């Protein structure tokens, strides 16, 4: 039996952030601090809020994972290695990073976004 789950508990009781940085072998520019506030975890889905300083690093998604996100604040560019093009996502807009995506994630202005990562 499944039940409804509230993802997050408001500003006053936000979960503690996990802090990380891009791996040195993936860095393109900067060394941005990344904060992840996990709001819900499931064997096939994670969601939460993610914040990051300006910088860029190379990404490679697994064949079985994809991400939907909506930018709350800031600007990101997602560069596709296959097409040598990029998509810019600004506050209020959303994007999807598909399975097996290879490219560069660039934070142009400090960003805050909702994310949902799904295993397919």
Coordinates of N, CA, C and O in Angstrom, one line a residue:
X1 N 0.8 -1.2 0.0 CA 0.0 0.0 0.0 C 0.9 1.2 0.0 O 1.9 1.3 0.7
X2 N 0.6 2.2 -0.8 CA 1.4 3.4 -0.9 C 0.7 4.5 -0.1 O -0.5 4.5 0.1
X3 N 1.4 5.6 0.2 CA 0.8 6.7 0.9 C 1.4 8.0 0.4 O 2.5 8.0 -0.2
X4 N 0.7 9.1 0.6 CA 1.2 10.4 0.1 C 2.3 10.8 1.0 O 2.3 10.6 2.2
X5 N 3.3 11.4 0.4 CA 4.5 11.9 1.1 C 4.7 13.4 0.9 O 4.7 13.8 -0.3
X6 N 4.9 14.2 2.0 CA 5.2 15.6 1.8 C 6.7 15.7 1.7 O 7.5 15.3 2.5
X7 N 7.2 16.3 0.6 CA 8.6 16.4 0.3 C 9.0 17.8 0.8 O 8.9 18.8 0.2
X8 N 9.6 17.8 2.0 CA 10.1 19.0 2.6 C 9.2 19.4 3.7 O 8.0 19.0 3.8
X9 N 9.7 20.2 4.6 CA 8.9 20.6 5.8 C 8.9 22.1 6.0 O 8.8 22.5 7.1
X10 N 9.1 22.9 5.0 CA 9.1 24.3 5.1 C 10.4 24.9 5.5 O 11.4 24.1 5.8
X11 N 10.6 26.2 5.4 CA 11.9 26.8 5.6 C 12.4 26.6 7.1 O 13.6 26.5 7.3
X12 N 11.5 26.5 8.0 CA 12.0 26.4 9.4 C 12.6 25.1 9.8 O 13.4 25.0 10.7
X13 N 12.2 24.0 9.1 CA 12.7 22.7 9.5 C 13.3 22.0 8.3 O 13.2 20.8 8.1
X14 N 14.0 22.8 7.5 CA 14.7 22.2 6.3 C 15.8 21.2 6.8 O 16.5 21.4 7.7
X15 N 15.9 20.1 6.0 CA 16.9 19.1 6.4 C 18.3 19.7 6.3 O 18.5 20.7 5.6
X16 N 19.3 19.1 7.0 CA 20.6 19.5 6.9 C 21.2 19.2 5.5 O 20.9 18.2 5.0
X17 N 22.0 20.1 5.0 CA 22.6 20.0 3.7 C 23.8 19.1 3.7 O 24.6 19.1 4.7
X18 N 23.9 18.3 2.7 CA 25.2 17.6 2.4 C 26.0 18.5 1.5 O 25.4 19.2 0.6
X19 N 27.3 18.6 1.8 CA 28.2 19.5 1.0 C 29.2 18.7 0.2 O 29.7 17.7 0.8
X20 N 29.3 19.1 -1.0 CA 30.4 18.4 -1.8 C 30.9 19.4 -2.9 O 30.4 20.5 -3.0
X21 N 31.9 18.9 -3.6 CA 32.5 19.7 -4.7 C 32.7 18.8 -5.9 O 32.8 17.5 -5.7
X22 N 32.8 19.3 -7.1 CA 33.0 18.4 -8.2 C 34.4 17.7 -8.1 O 35.3 18.2 -7.5
X23 N 34.4 16.5 -8.6 CA 35.7 15.8 -8.6 C 36.7 16.5 -9.3 O 36.4 17.1 -10.4
X24 N 38.0 16.6 -8.8 CA 39.0 17.4 -9.5 C 39.2 17.0 -11.0 O 39.5 17.9 -11.8
X25 N 39.1 15.7 -11.3 CA 39.3 15.3 -12.7 C 38.1 15.7 -13.6 O 38.2 15.6 -14.9
X26 N 37.0 16.2 -13.1 CA 35.9 16.7 -13.9 C 35.8 18.2 -14.0 O 35.0 18.7 -14.7
X27 N 36.6 18.9 -13.1 CA 36.5 20.4 -13.1 C 36.8 21.0 -14.4 O 37.8 20.6 -15.1
X28 N 36.1 22.0 -14.8 CA 36.4 22.8 -16.0 C 36.8 24.2 -15.5 O 37.8 24.7 -15.9
X29 N 35.9 24.9 -14.7 CA 36.3 26.2 -14.1 C 35.8 26.2 -12.6 O 34.8 25.6 -12.3
X30 N 36.6 26.9 -11.8 CA 36.2 27.1 -10.4 C 36.3 25.8 -9.6 O 36.9 24.8 -10.1
X31 N 35.8 25.9 -8.4 CA 35.7 24.7 -7.5 C 34.4 24.9 -6.7 O 34.5 25.2 -5.5
X32 N 33.2 24.9 -7.3 CA 32.0 25.4 -6.7 C 31.5 24.4 -5.5 O 31.5 23.2 -5.7
X33 N 31.2 25.1 -4.4 CA 30.6 24.4 -3.3 C 29.1 24.0 -3.7 O 28.4 24.9 -4.2
X34 N 28.7 22.8 -3.4 CA 27.4 22.3 -3.8 C 26.7 21.9 -2.5 O 27.3 21.1 -1.7
X35 N 25.5 22.3 -2.3 CA 24.7 21.9 -1.1 C 23.4 21.2 -1.6 O 22.7 21.6 -2.5
X36 N 23.2 20.0 -1.1 CA 22.1 19.2 -1.4 C 21.2 19.0 -0.2 O 21.7 18.5 0.8
X37 N 19.9 19.3 -0.3 CA 18.9 19.1 0.7 C 18.0 18.0 0.2 O 17.1 18.3 -0.6
X38 N 18.2 16.8 0.7 CA 17.4 15.7 0.3 C 16.1 15.7 0.9 O 16.0 15.8 2.2
X39 N 15.0 15.8 0.1 CA 13.6 15.9 0.7 C 12.9 14.5 0.6 O 11.9 14.3 1.4
X40 N 13.3 13.6 -0.2 CA 12.6 12.3 -0.3 C 13.6 11.4 -1.1 O 14.2 11.7 -2.1
X41 N 13.7 10.2 -0.5 CA 14.5 9.1 -1.2 C 13.7 7.9 -1.3 O 12.9 7.5 -0.4
X42 N 13.8 7.2 -2.4 CA 13.1 6.0 -2.7 C 14.1 5.2 -3.5 O 15.0 5.7 -4.2
X43 N 13.9 3.8 -3.6 CA 14.9 3.0 -4.4 C 15.0 3.5 -5.8 O 16.1 3.3 -6.4
X44 N 14.0 4.1 -6.4 CA 14.1 4.5 -7.8 C 13.9 6.0 -8.1 O 13.8 6.4 -9.2
X45 N 13.9 6.8 -7.0 CA 13.7 8.2 -7.2 C 14.3 9.0 -5.9 O 14.1 8.6 -4.8
X46 N 14.9 10.1 -6.2 CA 15.3 11.0 -5.2 C 14.9 12.4 -5.6 O 14.9 12.8 -6.8
X47 N 14.5 13.3 -4.6 CA 14.2 14.6 -4.9 C 14.6 15.5 -3.8 O 14.8 15.1 -2.6
X48 N 14.8 16.8 -4.1 CA 15.2 17.8 -3.1 C 15.5 19.1 -3.7 O 15.1 19.4 -4.8
X49 N 16.3 19.9 -2.9 CA 16.7 21.2 -3.4 C 18.3 21.2 -3.4 O 18.9 20.6 -2.5
X50 N 18.8 21.8 -4.5 CA 20.2 21.8 -4.7 C 20.7 23.2 -5.0 O 20.0 23.9 -5.7
X51 N 21.8 23.6 -4.3 CA 22.3 24.9 -4.5 C 23.8 24.8 -4.9 O 24.5 23.9 -4.4
X52 N 24.3 25.7 -5.7 CA 25.7 25.7 -6.2 C 26.2 27.0 -6.5 O 25.5 27.9 -7.1
X53 N 27.5 27.2 -6.2 CA 28.2 28.4 -6.6 C 28.6 28.4 -8.1 O 28.5 27.3 -8.7
X54 N 29.1 29.5 -8.6 CA 29.5 29.6 -10.0 C 30.7 28.6 -10.3 O 31.6 28.5 -9.5
X55 N 30.6 28.0 -11.4 CA 31.7 27.0 -11.8 C 31.2 26.1 -12.9 O 30.0 26.2 -13.3
X56 N 32.0 25.2 -13.4 CA 31.6 24.2 -14.4 C 32.4 22.9 -14.2 O 33.5 23.0 -13.8
X57 N 31.7 21.8 -14.6 CA 32.4 20.5 -14.5 C 31.7 19.6 -15.5 O 30.6 19.8 -15.9
X58 N 32.4 18.6 -15.9 CA 31.9 17.6 -16.8 C 31.0 16.6 -16.1 O 31.3 16.2 -15.0
X59 N 29.9 16.2 -16.8 CA 29.0 15.2 -16.2 C 28.8 14.1 -17.2 O 28.9 14.3 -18.4
X60 N 28.4 12.9 -16.7 CA 28.1 11.8 -17.5 C 27.0 11.0 -16.7 O 27.3 10.4 -15.7
X61 N 25.8 11.0 -17.2 CA 24.7 10.3 -16.5 C 24.7 8.8 -16.8 O 25.1 8.4 -18.0
X62 N 24.3 8.0 -15.9 CA 24.2 6.6 -16.1 C 23.1 6.3 -17.1 O 22.2 7.1 -17.3
X63 N 23.2 5.2 -17.7 CA 22.2 4.8 -18.8 C 20.8 4.7 -18.2 O 19.9 4.7 -18.9
X64 N 20.7 4.5 -16.9 CA 19.4 4.2 -16.3 C 18.9 5.4 -15.4 O 18.0 5.2 -14.6
X65 N 19.6 6.5 -15.5 CA 19.1 7.7 -14.6 C 18.9 8.9 -15.5 O 19.6 9.2 -16.4
X66 N 17.9 9.7 -15.0 CA 17.6 10.9 -15.7 C 17.2 11.9 -14.6 O 16.8 11.5 -13.5
X67 N 17.2 13.2 -14.9 CA 16.9 14.2 -13.9 C 16.0 15.3 -14.5 O 16.2 15.8 -15.6
X68 N 14.9 15.6 -13.8 CA 14.0 16.7 -14.0 C 14.4 17.7 -13.0 O 14.7 17.4 -11.8
X69 N 14.5 19.0 -13.4 CA 14.8 20.1 -12.4 C 14.1 21.4 -12.8 O 13.8 21.6 -14.0
X70 N 13.9 22.2 -11.8 CA 13.4 23.5 -12.1 C 14.2 24.5 -11.3 O 14.4 24.4 -10.1
X71 N 14.7 25.5 -12.0 CA 15.6 26.5 -11.4 C 14.7 27.5 -10.6 O 13.7 28.1 -11.1
X72 N 15.0 27.7 -9.3 CA 14.3 28.6 -8.4 C 15.0 30.0 -8.5 O 14.4 31.0 -8.6
X73 N 16.4 30.0 -8.5 CA 17.2 31.2 -8.5 C 18.4 30.9 -9.4 O 18.9 29.8 -9.3
X74 N 18.9 31.9 -10.1 CA 20.2 31.7 -10.8 C 20.0 31.3 -12.3 O 18.9 31.3 -12.8
X75 N 21.2 30.9 -12.9 CA 21.2 30.5 -14.3 C 22.2 29.4 -14.4 O 23.3 29.4 -13.9
X76 N 21.8 28.3 -15.2 CA 22.7 27.2 -15.5 C 22.7 27.0 -17.0 O 21.7 27.4 -17.7
X77 N 23.8 26.5 -17.5 CA 23.9 26.1 -18.9 C 24.3 24.6 -18.9 O 25.3 24.2 -18.2
X78 N 23.6 23.9 -19.7 CA 24.0 22.4 -19.9 C 24.5 22.3 -21.3 O 23.7 22.5 -22.2
X79 N 25.7 21.9 -21.4 CA 26.4 21.8 -22.7 C 26.4 20.3 -23.1 O 26.8 19.5 -22.3
X80 N 25.9 20.0 -24.3 CA 25.9 18.7 -24.8 C 27.1 18.4 -25.6 O 27.4 19.0 -26.6
X81 N 27.9 17.4 -25.1 CA 29.2 17.0 -25.8 C 28.9 16.5 -27.2 O 29.8 16.7 -28.1
X82 N 27.8 15.8 -27.5 CA 27.5 15.3 -28.8 C 27.3 16.3 -29.9 O 27.8 16.3 -31.0
X83 N 26.5 17.4 -29.5 CA 26.1 18.4 -30.5 C 26.9 19.7 -30.4 O 26.7 20.5 -31.2
X84 N 27.7 19.8 -29.3 CA 28.5 21.0 -29.1 C 27.6 22.2 -29.0 O 27.9 23.3 -29.3
X85 N 26.4 22.0 -28.4 CA 25.4 23.1 -28.2 C 25.1 23.1 -26.7 O 25.5 22.2 -26.0
X86 N 24.4 24.2 -26.3 CA 24.0 24.2 -24.9 C 22.6 24.8 -24.7 O 22.1 25.4 -25.6
X87 N 22.0 24.5 -23.6 CA 20.7 25.0 -23.2 C 20.9 25.8 -22.0 O 21.5 25.4 -21.0
X88 N 20.4 27.0 -21.9 CA 20.4 27.9 -20.7 C 19.1 27.8 -20.0 O 18.0 28.0 -20.6
X89 N 19.1 27.6 -18.7 CA 17.9 27.5 -17.9 C 18.0 28.5 -16.8 O 19.0 28.6 -16.0
X90 N 17.0 29.4 -16.8 CA 16.9 30.5 -15.8 C 15.8 30.3 -14.8 O 15.0 29.4 -15.0
X91 N 15.8 31.1 -13.8 CA 14.8 31.0 -12.7 C 13.3 30.9 -13.3 O 13.0 31.7 -14.2
X92 N 12.6 30.0 -12.9 CA 11.2 29.7 -13.3 C 11.1 28.7 -14.4 O 10.0 28.3 -14.7
X93 N 12.2 28.4 -15.1 CA 12.2 27.4 -16.1 C 12.7 26.1 -15.7 O 13.4 25.9 -14.6
X94 N 12.4 25.0 -16.4 CA 12.8 23.7 -16.0 C 13.5 23.0 -17.2 O 13.4 23.4 -18.3
X95 N 14.2 21.9 -16.8 CA 14.9 21.1 -17.9 C 14.9 19.7 -17.5 O 14.6 19.3 -16.3
X96 N 15.3 18.8 -18.4 CA 15.5 17.4 -18.2 C 16.9 17.0 -18.8 O 17.2 17.3 -19.9
X97 N 17.6 16.3 -17.9 CA 18.9 15.7 -18.4 C 18.6 14.2 -18.6 O 18.2 13.5 -17.7
X98 N 18.7 13.8 -19.9 CA 18.3 12.4 -20.2 C 19.3 11.3 -19.8 O 20.5 11.6 -19.5
X99 N 18.9 10.1 -19.7 CA 19.8 9.0 -19.5 C 21.0 9.0 -20.4 O 20.8 9.4 -21.6
X100 N 22.2 8.6 -20.0 CA 23.4 8.5 -20.8 C 23.9 9.9 -21.3 O 24.8 9.9 -22.2
X101 N 23.4 11.0 -20.8 CA 23.9 12.3 -21.2 C 25.3 12.5 -20.9 O 25.7 12.2 -19.7
X102 N 26.1 13.1 -21.8 CA 27.5 13.4 -21.5 C 27.6 14.9 -21.9 O 27.2 15.3 -23.0
X103 N 28.2 15.7 -21.0 CA 28.4 17.1 -21.3 C 29.0 17.8 -20.2 O 29.8 17.3 -19.4
X104 N 28.7 19.1 -20.1 CA 29.2 20.0 -19.0 C 28.1 20.7 -18.4 O 27.2 21.2 -19.1
X105 N 28.1 20.8 -17.1 CA 27.1 21.5 -16.3 C 27.8 22.8 -15.8 O 28.8 22.8 -15.1
X106 N 27.3 23.9 -16.3 CA 27.9 25.2 -16.0 C 26.9 26.1 -15.2 O 25.8 26.3 -15.6
X107 N 27.4 26.5 -14.0 CA 26.6 27.4 -13.2 C 27.1 28.8 -13.5 O 28.2 29.2 -13.2
X108 N 26.2 29.6 -14.2 CA 26.6 31.0 -14.7 C 26.4 32.0 -13.5 O 27.2 32.9 -13.3
X109 N 25.2 31.8 -12.8 CA 24.9 32.6 -11.6 C 24.5 31.6 -10.5 O 23.9 30.7 -10.8
X110 N 25.0 31.9 -9.3 CA 24.7 31.0 -8.2 C 23.3 30.5 -8.3 O 22.3 31.3 -8.6
X111 N 23.1 29.2 -8.3 CA 21.8 28.5 -8.6 C 21.2 27.8 -7.4 O 21.9 27.3 -6.5
X112 N 19.9 27.8 -7.4 CA 19.1 27.0 -6.5 C 18.0 26.3 -7.3 O 17.4 27.0 -8.1
X113 N 17.9 25.0 -7.2 CA 16.9 24.3 -8.0 C 16.3 23.2 -7.3 O 16.8 22.6 -6.3
X114 N 15.0 22.9 -7.7 CA 14.4 21.6 -7.3 C 14.9 20.6 -8.2 O 15.1 20.8 -9.4
X115 N 15.1 19.3 -7.7 CA 15.5 18.3 -8.6 C 14.7 17.0 -8.3 O 14.3 16.8 -7.2
X116 N 14.5 16.2 -9.3 CA 14.0 14.9 -9.2 C 14.8 13.9 -10.1 O 14.9 14.1 -11.3
X117 N 15.5 13.0 -9.4 CA 16.3 12.0 -10.2 C 15.6 10.7 -10.2 O 15.2 10.2 -9.1
X118 N 15.4 10.2 -11.4 CA 14.6 8.9 -11.5 C 15.5 7.9 -12.1 O 16.2 8.1 -13.1
X119 N 15.4 6.7 -11.6 CA 16.0 5.5 -12.2 C 15.0 4.8 -13.1 O 13.9 4.6 -12.7
X120 N 15.4 4.7 -14.4 CA 14.5 4.1 -15.4 C 14.8 2.7 -15.8 O 15.9 2.2 -15.5

